[in-house]
């Protein structure tokens, strides 16, 4: 029988190395890169492209988005939000996969 990992770092490694979590992280990285390129290329300063990566990484990114304004804080908010969500996604995927193996 496969037991869930008990140490936090082991649990974190298992959650973040799941395929579904890695695909989510890659998607968030692409969205972040796209938003930064579009925002830099916009001369008017009215680009709303940064909203898309924030929505993709809600709710954790929203908590950090209220910190001081700037590109660095935007990147930190999206990165932390993506990592938190990827941990949850990885945990859910592993738990569902484990339950299917135990029942089948």
Tab-separated table of N, CA, C and O in Angstrom:
chain	number	residue	atom	x	y	z
A	1	UNK	N	0.845	-1.186	0.000
A	1	UNK	CA	0.000	0.000	0.000
A	1	UNK	C	0.884	1.241	0.000
A	1	UNK	O	1.856	1.320	0.736
A	2	UNK	N	0.541	2.218	-0.812
A	2	UNK	CA	1.295	3.455	-0.927
A	2	UNK	C	0.814	4.449	0.115
A	2	UNK	O	-0.331	4.874	0.086
A	3	UNK	N	1.682	4.827	1.021
A	3	UNK	CA	1.302	5.802	2.046
A	3	UNK	C	1.644	7.204	1.575
A	3	UNK	O	2.634	7.402	0.874
A	4	UNK	N	0.848	8.187	1.990
A	4	UNK	CA	1.201	9.572	1.650
A	4	UNK	C	2.460	9.980	2.395
A	4	UNK	O	2.726	9.508	3.494
A	5	UNK	N	3.281	10.847	1.795
A	5	UNK	CA	4.505	11.284	2.464
A	5	UNK	C	4.194	12.070	3.727
A	5	UNK	O	3.231	12.826	3.781
A	6	UNK	N	5.014	11.881	4.742
A	6	UNK	CA	4.756	12.550	6.017
A	6	UNK	C	5.621	13.785	6.219
A	6	UNK	O	5.231	14.691	6.929
A	7	UNK	N	6.802	13.816	5.607
A	7	UNK	CA	7.666	14.983	5.765
A	7	UNK	C	7.238	16.078	4.801
A	7	UNK	O	6.901	15.807	3.646
A	8	UNK	N	7.257	17.337	5.244
A	8	UNK	CA	6.795	18.441	4.390
A	8	UNK	C	7.562	18.580	3.073
A	8	UNK	O	6.964	18.813	2.032
A	9	UNK	N	8.885	18.424	3.106
A	9	UNK	CA	9.649	18.573	1.870
A	9	UNK	C	9.367	17.435	0.895
A	9	UNK	O	9.326	17.645	-0.317
A	10	UNK	N	9.161	16.243	1.413
A	10	UNK	CA	8.811	15.117	0.551
A	10	UNK	C	7.440	15.340	-0.062
A	10	UNK	O	7.230	15.106	-1.256
A	11	UNK	N	6.501	15.810	0.744
A	11	UNK	CA	5.158	16.095	0.242
A	11	UNK	C	5.218	17.181	-0.827
A	11	UNK	O	4.565	17.068	-1.867
A	12	UNK	N	6.023	18.201	-0.585
A	12	UNK	CA	6.159	19.298	-1.547
A	12	UNK	C	6.754	18.795	-2.858
A	12	UNK	O	6.285	19.142	-3.946
A	13	UNK	N	7.774	17.954	-2.784
A	13	UNK	CA	8.391	17.407	-3.991
A	13	UNK	C	7.398	16.553	-4.765
A	13	UNK	O	7.300	16.658	-5.983
A	14	UNK	N	6.636	15.716	-4.058
A	14	UNK	CA	5.645	14.885	-4.737
A	14	UNK	C	4.560	15.731	-5.391
A	14	UNK	O	4.119	15.433	-6.497
A	15	UNK	N	4.146	16.790	-4.710
A	15	UNK	CA	3.072	17.629	-5.250
A	15	UNK	C	3.538	18.429	-6.459
A	15	UNK	O	2.799	18.573	-7.438
A	16	UNK	N	4.758	18.936	-6.417
A	16	UNK	CA	5.230	19.794	-7.501
A	16	UNK	C	5.831	19.030	-8.673
A	16	UNK	O	6.137	19.631	-9.698
A	17	UNK	N	6.028	17.728	-8.550
A	17	UNK	CA	6.545	16.959	-9.676
A	17	UNK	C	5.450	16.178	-10.391
A	17	UNK	O	5.746	15.416	-11.299
A	18	UNK	N	4.228	16.389	-10.016
A	18	UNK	CA	3.118	15.754	-10.722
A	18	UNK	C	2.958	16.410	-12.098
A	18	UNK	O	3.158	17.615	-12.253
A	19	UNK	N	2.597	15.615	-13.082
A	19	UNK	CA	2.502	16.110	-14.462
A	19	UNK	C	1.477	17.231	-14.579
A	19	UNK	O	1.725	18.246	-15.240
A	20	UNK	N	0.347	17.069	-13.936
A	20	UNK	CA	-0.704	18.085	-14.033
A	20	UNK	C	-0.232	19.403	-13.419
A	20	UNK	O	-0.470	20.477	-13.975
A	21	UNK	N	0.461	19.338	-12.291
A	21	UNK	CA	0.983	20.546	-11.645
A	21	UNK	C	2.045	21.209	-12.508
A	21	UNK	O	2.088	22.444	-12.612
A	22	UNK	N	2.884	20.408	-13.159
A	22	UNK	CA	3.921	20.972	-14.029
A	22	UNK	C	3.326	21.641	-15.266
A	22	UNK	O	3.807	22.687	-15.705
A	23	UNK	N	2.272	21.064	-15.808
A	23	UNK	CA	1.594	21.684	-16.953
A	23	UNK	C	0.974	23.016	-16.526
A	23	UNK	O	1.054	24.014	-17.252
A	24	UNK	N	0.384	23.045	-15.339
A	24	UNK	CA	-0.189	24.295	-14.825
A	24	UNK	C	0.905	25.359	-14.638
A	24	UNK	O	0.720	26.522	-15.023
A	25	UNK	N	2.042	24.964	-14.061
A	25	UNK	CA	3.138	25.909	-13.872
A	25	UNK	C	3.663	26.428	-15.207
A	25	UNK	O	3.972	27.623	-15.342
A	26	UNK	N	3.758	25.560	-16.191
A	26	UNK	CA	4.215	25.995	-17.518
A	26	UNK	C	3.222	26.980	-18.131
A	26	UNK	O	3.624	27.986	-18.725
A	27	UNK	N	1.940	26.712	-17.987
A	27	UNK	CA	0.923	27.634	-18.496
A	27	UNK	C	0.996	28.988	-17.817
A	27	UNK	O	0.874	30.038	-18.477
A	28	UNK	N	1.211	28.995	-16.507
A	28	UNK	CA	1.340	30.258	-15.786
A	28	UNK	C	2.590	31.017	-16.224
A	28	UNK	O	2.560	32.245	-16.342
A	29	UNK	N	3.682	30.312	-16.475
A	29	UNK	CA	4.909	30.960	-16.934
A	29	UNK	C	4.698	31.590	-18.309
A	29	UNK	O	5.162	32.712	-18.564
A	30	UNK	N	3.994	30.890	-19.185
A	30	UNK	CA	3.707	31.440	-20.520
A	30	UNK	C	2.823	32.676	-20.405
A	30	UNK	O	3.077	33.696	-21.063
A	31	UNK	N	1.793	32.607	-19.572
A	31	UNK	CA	0.917	33.771	-19.383
A	31	UNK	C	1.674	34.962	-18.803
A	31	UNK	O	1.456	36.104	-19.216
A	32	UNK	N	2.558	34.693	-17.845
A	32	UNK	CA	3.340	35.775	-17.245
A	32	UNK	C	4.264	36.408	-18.277
A	32	UNK	O	4.358	37.634	-18.366
A	33	UNK	N	4.934	35.586	-19.054
A	33	UNK	CA	5.812	36.115	-20.102
A	33	UNK	C	5.048	36.930	-21.129
A	33	UNK	O	5.487	38.015	-21.531
A	34	UNK	N	3.907	36.422	-21.545
A	34	UNK	CA	3.065	37.143	-22.503
A	34	UNK	C	2.632	38.490	-21.931
A	34	UNK	O	2.707	39.513	-22.615
A	35	UNK	N	2.192	38.505	-20.678
A	35	UNK	CA	1.730	39.753	-20.071
A	35	UNK	C	2.851	40.767	-19.957
A	35	UNK	O	2.642	41.959	-20.195
A	36	UNK	N	4.044	40.314	-19.613
A	36	UNK	CA	5.172	41.244	-19.508
A	36	UNK	C	5.555	41.813	-20.866
A	36	UNK	O	5.812	43.020	-20.991
A	37	UNK	N	5.564	40.969	-21.895
A	37	UNK	CA	5.912	41.448	-23.242
A	37	UNK	C	4.872	42.434	-23.749
A	37	UNK	O	5.208	43.501	-24.289
A	38	UNK	N	3.601	42.118	-23.567
A	38	UNK	CA	2.529	43.009	-24.040
A	38	UNK	C	2.553	44.329	-23.276
A	38	UNK	O	2.363	45.398	-23.864
A	39	UNK	N	2.799	44.269	-21.980
A	39	UNK	CA	2.821	45.493	-21.178
A	39	UNK	C	4.008	46.383	-21.532
A	39	UNK	O	3.879	47.607	-21.537
A	40	UNK	N	5.151	45.793	-21.828
A	40	UNK	CA	6.321	46.579	-22.216
A	40	UNK	C	6.114	47.197	-23.592
A	40	UNK	O	6.506	48.344	-23.841
A	41	UNK	N	5.473	46.451	-24.487
A	41	UNK	CA	5.275	46.936	-25.856
A	41	UNK	C	4.184	48.001	-25.942
A	41	UNK	O	4.127	48.744	-26.928
A	42	UNK	N	3.337	48.113	-24.924
A	42	UNK	CA	2.244	49.088	-24.951
A	42	UNK	C	2.780	50.468	-24.564
A	42	UNK	O	3.282	50.662	-23.458
A	43	UNK	N	2.650	51.417	-25.468
A	43	UNK	CA	3.154	52.772	-25.217
A	43	UNK	C	2.250	53.589	-24.306
A	43	UNK	O	2.705	54.488	-23.612
A	44	UNK	N	0.963	53.287	-24.316
A	44	UNK	CA	0.024	54.128	-23.578
A	44	UNK	C	0.026	53.852	-22.079
A	44	UNK	O	-0.453	54.667	-21.300
A	45	UNK	N	0.518	52.697	-21.655
A	45	UNK	CA	0.515	52.378	-20.236
A	45	UNK	C	-0.825	51.900	-19.734
A	45	UNK	O	-1.046	51.817	-18.535
A	46	UNK	N	-1.733	51.595	-20.629
A	46	UNK	CA	-3.075	51.177	-20.241
A	46	UNK	C	-3.330	49.695	-20.508
A	46	UNK	O	-4.470	49.274	-20.604
A	47	UNK	N	-2.301	48.902	-20.607
A	47	UNK	CA	-2.452	47.480	-20.885
A	47	UNK	C	-3.050	46.758	-19.684
A	47	UNK	O	-2.615	46.944	-18.550
A	48	UNK	N	-4.034	45.930	-19.944
A	48	UNK	CA	-4.673	45.127	-18.901
A	48	UNK	C	-4.225	43.667	-18.987
A	48	UNK	O	-4.866	42.790	-18.426
A	49	UNK	N	-3.126	43.404	-19.684
A	49	UNK	CA	-2.655	42.032	-19.873
A	49	UNK	C	-2.244	41.386	-18.550
A	49	UNK	O	-2.311	40.175	-18.412
A	50	UNK	N	-1.836	42.162	-17.587
A	50	UNK	CA	-1.423	41.617	-16.302
A	50	UNK	C	-2.541	40.988	-15.505
A	50	UNK	O	-2.293	40.222	-14.571
A	51	UNK	N	-3.766	41.282	-15.862
A	51	UNK	CA	-4.908	40.719	-15.145
A	51	UNK	C	-5.037	39.222	-15.413
A	51	UNK	O	-5.410	38.463	-14.515
A	52	UNK	N	-4.701	38.783	-16.620
A	52	UNK	CA	-4.874	37.381	-16.993
A	52	UNK	C	-4.012	36.452	-16.131
A	52	UNK	O	-4.530	35.481	-15.565
A	53	UNK	N	-2.701	36.702	-15.947
A	53	UNK	CA	-1.929	35.821	-15.058
A	53	UNK	C	-2.402	35.884	-13.603
A	53	UNK	O	-2.347	34.881	-12.897
A	54	UNK	N	-2.870	37.050	-13.163
A	54	UNK	CA	-3.391	37.132	-11.800
A	54	UNK	C	-4.649	36.283	-11.641
A	54	UNK	O	-4.822	35.599	-10.634
A	55	UNK	N	-5.530	36.308	-12.636
A	55	UNK	CA	-6.728	35.465	-12.579
A	55	UNK	C	-6.374	33.987	-12.634
A	55	UNK	O	-7.029	33.165	-11.994
A	56	UNK	N	-5.356	33.635	-13.384
A	56	UNK	CA	-4.951	32.228	-13.509
A	56	UNK	C	-4.343	31.694	-12.216
A	56	UNK	O	-4.313	30.481	-12.013
A	57	UNK	N	-3.872	32.584	-11.353
A	57	UNK	CA	-3.219	32.147	-10.117
A	57	UNK	C	-3.990	32.560	-8.861
A	57	UNK	O	-3.422	32.544	-7.763
A	58	UNK	N	-5.248	32.928	-9.011
A	58	UNK	CA	-6.066	33.245	-7.843
A	58	UNK	C	-6.221	32.008	-6.980
A	58	UNK	O	-6.188	30.912	-7.488
A	59	UNK	N	-6.418	32.096	-5.715
A	59	UNK	CA	-6.585	33.235	-4.828
A	59	UNK	C	-5.282	33.729	-4.203
A	59	UNK	O	-5.240	34.826	-3.674
A	60	UNK	N	-4.234	32.927	-4.253
A	60	UNK	CA	-3.000	33.321	-3.548
A	60	UNK	C	-2.374	34.573	-4.149
A	60	UNK	O	-1.835	35.406	-3.418
A	61	UNK	N	-2.436	34.731	-5.461
A	61	UNK	CA	-1.826	35.910	-6.077
A	61	UNK	C	-2.570	37.186	-5.709
A	61	UNK	O	-1.978	38.255	-5.644
A	62	UNK	N	-3.847	37.080	-5.435
A	62	UNK	CA	-4.636	38.261	-5.079
A	62	UNK	C	-4.189	38.822	-3.737
A	62	UNK	O	-4.164	40.035	-3.546
A	63	UNK	N	-3.808	37.948	-2.825
A	63	UNK	CA	-3.340	38.393	-1.509
A	63	UNK	C	-2.055	39.203	-1.662
A	63	UNK	O	-1.881	40.242	-1.025
A	64	UNK	N	-1.163	38.758	-2.540
A	64	UNK	CA	0.109	39.457	-2.734
A	64	UNK	C	-0.002	40.631	-3.700
A	64	UNK	O	0.893	41.472	-3.742
A	65	UNK	N	-1.066	40.689	-4.481
A	65	UNK	CA	-1.210	41.768	-5.459
A	65	UNK	C	-1.462	43.120	-4.791
A	65	UNK	O	-1.272	44.154	-5.427
A	66	UNK	N	-1.856	43.131	-3.527
A	66	UNK	CA	-2.112	44.395	-2.840
A	66	UNK	C	-0.839	44.995	-2.258
A	66	UNK	O	-0.877	46.078	-1.688
A	67	UNK	N	0.279	44.313	-2.407
A	67	UNK	CA	1.557	44.842	-1.934
A	67	UNK	C	1.999	45.986	-2.838
A	67	UNK	O	1.371	46.263	-3.851
A	68	UNK	N	3.087	46.653	-2.507
A	68	UNK	CA	3.524	47.810	-3.305
A	68	UNK	C	3.549	47.524	-4.804
A	68	UNK	O	3.876	46.418	-5.238
A	69	UNK	N	3.211	48.544	-5.548
A	69	UNK	CA	3.077	48.429	-6.997
A	69	UNK	C	4.435	48.279	-7.673
A	69	UNK	O	5.435	48.774	-7.184
A	70	UNK	N	4.438	47.613	-8.801
A	70	UNK	CA	5.660	47.482	-9.577
A	70	UNK	C	5.737	46.127	-10.251
A	70	UNK	O	5.014	45.194	-9.907
A	71	UNK	N	6.630	46.024	-11.207
A	71	UNK	CA	6.771	44.795	-11.971
A	71	UNK	C	7.276	43.654	-11.095
A	71	UNK	O	6.819	42.519	-11.221
A	72	UNK	N	8.210	43.945	-10.202
A	72	UNK	CA	8.768	42.892	-9.350
A	72	UNK	C	7.691	42.278	-8.458
A	72	UNK	O	7.630	41.049	-8.311
A	73	UNK	N	6.848	43.098	-7.868
A	73	UNK	CA	5.794	42.574	-6.997
A	73	UNK	C	4.743	41.818	-7.804
A	73	UNK	O	4.177	40.837	-7.319
A	74	UNK	N	4.490	42.254	-9.026
A	74	UNK	CA	3.569	41.538	-9.901
A	74	UNK	C	4.104	40.133	-10.200
A	74	UNK	O	3.375	39.143	-10.098
A	75	UNK	N	5.389	40.043	-10.515
A	75	UNK	CA	6.007	38.745	-10.815
A	75	UNK	C	6.003	37.860	-9.569
A	75	UNK	O	5.702	36.667	-9.644
A	76	UNK	N	6.306	38.432	-8.410
A	76	UNK	CA	6.294	37.661	-7.158
A	76	UNK	C	4.890	37.161	-6.851
A	76	UNK	O	4.699	35.997	-6.469
A	77	UNK	N	3.891	38.009	-7.021
A	77	UNK	CA	2.510	37.606	-6.746
A	77	UNK	C	2.082	36.457	-7.648
A	77	UNK	O	1.486	35.476	-7.184
A	78	UNK	N	2.387	36.551	-8.922
A	78	UNK	CA	2.003	35.489	-9.857
A	78	UNK	C	2.789	34.211	-9.567
A	78	UNK	O	2.234	33.110	-9.576
A	79	UNK	N	4.082	34.334	-9.274
A	79	UNK	CA	4.909	33.157	-9.006
A	79	UNK	C	4.462	32.431	-7.743
A	79	UNK	O	4.331	31.194	-7.742
A	80	UNK	N	4.216	33.165	-6.679
A	80	UNK	CA	3.769	32.539	-5.432
A	80	UNK	C	2.381	31.926	-5.617
A	80	UNK	O	2.114	30.806	-5.165
A	81	UNK	N	1.491	32.649	-6.287
A	81	UNK	CA	0.164	32.112	-6.546
A	81	UNK	C	0.214	30.846	-7.377
A	81	UNK	O	-0.502	29.874	-7.112
A	82	UNK	N	1.078	30.815	-8.386
A	82	UNK	CA	1.207	29.629	-9.231
A	82	UNK	C	1.767	28.454	-8.434
A	82	UNK	O	1.302	27.324	-8.588
A	83	UNK	N	2.756	28.700	-7.573
A	83	UNK	CA	3.322	27.615	-6.773
A	83	UNK	C	2.313	27.053	-5.770
A	83	UNK	O	2.213	25.836	-5.600
A	84	UNK	N	1.557	27.924	-5.124
A	84	UNK	CA	0.548	27.463	-4.168
A	84	UNK	C	-0.515	26.635	-4.890
A	84	UNK	O	-0.887	25.536	-4.441
A	85	UNK	N	-1.000	27.144	-6.013
A	85	UNK	CA	-2.012	26.398	-6.763
A	85	UNK	C	-1.464	25.092	-7.318
A	85	UNK	O	-2.170	24.083	-7.355
A	86	UNK	N	-0.204	25.087	-7.758
A	86	UNK	CA	0.403	23.856	-8.275
A	86	UNK	C	0.532	22.812	-7.173
A	86	UNK	O	0.354	21.612	-7.433
A	87	UNK	N	0.829	23.237	-5.954
A	87	UNK	CA	0.882	22.289	-4.846
A	87	UNK	C	-0.485	21.658	-4.609
A	87	UNK	O	-0.592	20.446	-4.421
A	88	UNK	N	-1.529	22.466	-4.632
A	88	UNK	CA	-2.877	21.945	-4.428
A	88	UNK	C	-3.276	21.022	-5.576
A	88	UNK	O	-3.837	19.937	-5.356
A	89	UNK	N	-2.984	21.422	-6.808
A	89	UNK	CA	-3.303	20.600	-7.974
A	89	UNK	C	-2.538	19.282	-7.913
A	89	UNK	O	-3.112	18.211	-8.164
A	90	UNK	N	-1.256	19.329	-7.595
A	90	UNK	CA	-0.462	18.112	-7.483
A	90	UNK	C	-0.961	17.185	-6.393
A	90	UNK	O	-1.028	15.966	-6.571
A	91	UNK	N	-1.320	17.756	-5.259
A	91	UNK	CA	-1.853	16.951	-4.166
A	91	UNK	C	-3.164	16.282	-4.572
A	91	UNK	O	-3.365	15.093	-4.315
A	92	UNK	N	-4.050	17.042	-5.201
A	92	UNK	CA	-5.332	16.481	-5.646
A	92	UNK	C	-5.125	15.368	-6.676
A	92	UNK	O	-5.761	14.319	-6.598
A	93	UNK	N	-4.245	15.595	-7.631
A	93	UNK	CA	-3.998	14.591	-8.676
A	93	UNK	C	-3.424	13.315	-8.073
A	93	UNK	O	-3.851	12.207	-8.427
A	94	UNK	N	-2.465	13.443	-7.162
A	94	UNK	CA	-1.880	12.249	-6.533
A	94	UNK	C	-2.899	11.528	-5.668
A	94	UNK	O	-2.945	10.297	-5.650
A	95	UNK	N	-3.725	12.271	-4.948
A	95	UNK	CA	-4.737	11.647	-4.096
A	95	UNK	C	-5.770	10.904	-4.937
A	95	UNK	O	-6.139	9.771	-4.612
A	96	UNK	N	-6.232	11.525	-6.005
A	96	UNK	CA	-7.195	10.853	-6.880
A	96	UNK	C	-6.585	9.624	-7.528
A	96	UNK	O	-7.245	8.587	-7.651
A	97	UNK	N	-5.345	9.720	-7.955
A	97	UNK	CA	-4.673	8.581	-8.569
A	97	UNK	C	-4.483	7.453	-7.557
A	97	UNK	O	-4.682	6.283	-7.870
A	98	UNK	N	-4.123	7.789	-6.327
A	98	UNK	CA	-3.927	6.790	-5.291
A	98	UNK	C	-5.239	6.101	-4.943
A	98	UNK	O	-5.285	4.891	-4.765
A	99	UNK	N	-6.315	6.864	-4.866
A	99	UNK	CA	-7.618	6.272	-4.544
A	99	UNK	C	-8.086	5.345	-5.657
A	99	UNK	O	-8.732	4.335	-5.381
A	100	UNK	N	-7.819	5.671	-6.920
A	100	UNK	CA	-8.193	4.802	-8.023
A	100	UNK	C	-7.409	3.500	-7.982
A	100	UNK	O	-7.954	2.442	-8.298
A	101	UNK	N	-6.147	3.550	-7.603
A	101	UNK	CA	-5.328	2.327	-7.518
A	101	UNK	C	-5.811	1.433	-6.380
A	101	UNK	O	-5.898	0.227	-6.524
A	102	UNK	N	-6.151	2.033	-5.243
A	102	UNK	CA	-6.616	1.256	-4.094
A	102	UNK	C	-7.956	0.579	-4.366
A	102	UNK	O	-8.189	-0.538	-3.945
A	103	UNK	N	-8.847	1.257	-5.072
A	103	UNK	CA	-10.167	0.692	-5.358
A	103	UNK	C	-10.129	-0.336	-6.483
A	103	UNK	O	-10.930	-1.238	-6.531
A	104	UNK	N	-9.204	-0.128	-7.445
A	104	UNK	CA	-9.150	-0.984	-8.625
A	104	UNK	C	-8.316	-2.144	-8.418
A	104	UNK	O	-8.224	-3.212	-8.292
